XYZ file of C-alpha atoms in Angstrom:
128
model
C 108.177 64.160 43.385
C 109.547 65.341 46.710
C 109.838 62.992 49.675
C 107.376 63.275 52.572
C 108.449 66.112 54.812
C 106.963 68.665 57.150
C 109.376 71.526 57.930
C 109.682 72.736 61.516
C 109.471 76.413 60.536
C 105.883 76.111 59.259
C 102.496 76.053 60.962
C 99.838 73.639 59.716
C 96.069 73.663 59.308
C 94.304 70.297 59.798
C 92.988 70.533 56.204
C 96.596 69.940 55.026
C 97.625 73.516 54.364
C 100.702 75.279 55.682
C 101.674 78.850 56.583
C 105.136 80.399 56.813
C 104.828 83.615 58.836
C 107.347 86.405 58.281
C 106.358 89.597 60.110
C 102.746 90.398 59.260
C 102.771 88.409 56.003
C 102.253 84.663 55.669
C 102.974 82.446 52.693
C 100.442 79.651 52.130
C 100.645 76.297 50.373
C 99.487 72.713 50.660
C 101.386 70.035 52.530
C 103.284 67.104 51.119
C 100.415 64.852 52.271
C 97.854 66.938 50.348
C 99.805 67.049 47.099
C 100.478 63.306 47.350
C 96.770 62.580 47.864
C 95.840 64.815 44.913
C 98.282 63.239 42.515
C 99.654 65.214 39.579
C 98.550 68.852 39.884
C 97.598 70.229 36.463
C 95.988 73.616 37.285
C 95.909 76.189 40.067
C 93.068 78.749 40.194
C 94.341 81.512 42.487
C 92.432 84.319 44.181
C 92.902 87.910 43.018
C 95.525 90.098 44.639
C 93.654 92.420 46.986
C 90.951 89.870 47.823
C 90.486 88.711 51.387
C 90.715 85.178 52.698
C 89.208 83.767 55.873
C 90.838 81.154 58.064
C 89.237 77.757 57.565
C 87.541 78.712 54.278
C 88.445 77.996 50.669
C 90.469 80.645 48.828
C 91.534 78.775 45.691
C 91.187 75.537 43.761
C 93.737 72.977 42.702
C 92.955 70.621 39.846
C 94.764 67.332 39.612
C 94.415 64.296 37.410
C 92.147 62.888 40.144
C 89.879 65.795 41.143
C 89.352 69.496 41.747
C 89.936 70.412 45.385
C 89.457 73.534 47.470
C 92.504 75.055 49.115
C 91.781 76.157 52.685
C 93.251 79.329 54.190
C 95.119 78.606 57.422
C 94.864 82.288 58.458
C 92.797 85.366 57.546
C 93.969 88.434 55.671
C 94.418 90.195 52.339
C 96.120 88.499 49.396
C 99.187 90.601 48.541
C 100.881 88.242 46.064
C 99.971 85.188 44.004
C 102.501 82.655 42.712
C 101.920 83.328 39.019
C 104.583 80.768 38.071
C 102.083 78.038 38.958
C 100.131 79.061 35.847
C 102.889 77.691 33.624
C 104.260 75.122 36.063
C 101.502 73.752 38.321
C 103.620 70.630 38.851
C 105.776 72.725 41.226
C 103.084 72.000 43.840
C 104.105 68.327 43.631
C 107.832 68.818 43.095
C 108.477 71.456 45.768
C 105.363 72.027 47.936
C 107.212 74.215 50.471
C 109.344 76.161 47.982
C 108.417 76.837 44.354
C 104.940 75.388 44.995
C 103.844 78.164 47.369
C 100.454 79.602 46.408
C 99.767 83.032 47.901
C 101.146 85.596 50.323
C 98.654 87.153 52.717
C 98.914 90.223 54.935
C 97.497 88.909 58.176
C 94.442 90.601 59.654
C 94.664 88.729 62.964
C 98.153 87.365 63.675
C 96.805 85.771 66.874
C 95.068 83.138 64.727
C 98.439 81.416 64.400
C 97.866 80.039 67.905
C 95.091 77.859 66.406
C 97.463 76.164 63.958
C 99.507 73.019 64.526
C 103.257 72.642 64.778
C 105.004 69.909 62.770
C 104.704 67.266 65.477
C 100.987 67.877 66.087
C 100.267 67.911 62.340
C 102.132 64.654 61.744
C 100.095 63.100 64.576
C 96.919 63.831 62.573
C 98.257 61.757 59.681
C 98.531 58.490 61.601
């Protein structure tokens, strides 16, 4: 399992989700804190490509040995890609939450929503 970390190049939602914005597309995942709280991830139920997600609302589910949890969208938009490798290797969410454990890529419908997200320092402050 990866060590606790919160990269500077990401933006964070208070529900322990992250977004990496590149142009008008953002990659989403869950933070190290979230995957640690879940425990061993055993299943990821992704949304369909082409579906829309809304900031602050659930777009997927993650099942761990402890529970099934909603995954909250940090930003709104259309799902343009799903990490299909999580179907065979859901443990990537635990092993590499900011790399191989990414969940979806979303074409942003309102890039200005990023101003509502937290930077690394502000997110870490919510954890104490």
